[in-house]
């Protein structure tokens, strides 16, 4: 998750974020939120980052919202990420 957040999301302009504590942390699933301040004309935002390991591959799902909406949307993000279905190759 750190590489996705610190390298790949940074390439997309997401820098200076504050990582929350892990929301889901298991051998195959990892979810965390990252809050970004307003910067460069972009509003403040919260990303819900979900990493899933399925069939020896890693999948990343990223949801974005405003900080004031995050508490309401967090359960929906978590349920949606938890429903990822990947058929065997």
Coordinates of C-alpha atoms in Angstrom, one line a residue, residues 6 23 42 66 71 81:
X6 CA 3.8 7.2 -2.0
X23 CA -9.3 -0.1 8.2
X42 CA -7.5 21.4 -5.9
X66 CA -14.5 15.4 0.3
X71 CA -17.6 9.5 7.4
X81 CA -14.1 -2.9 -2.0

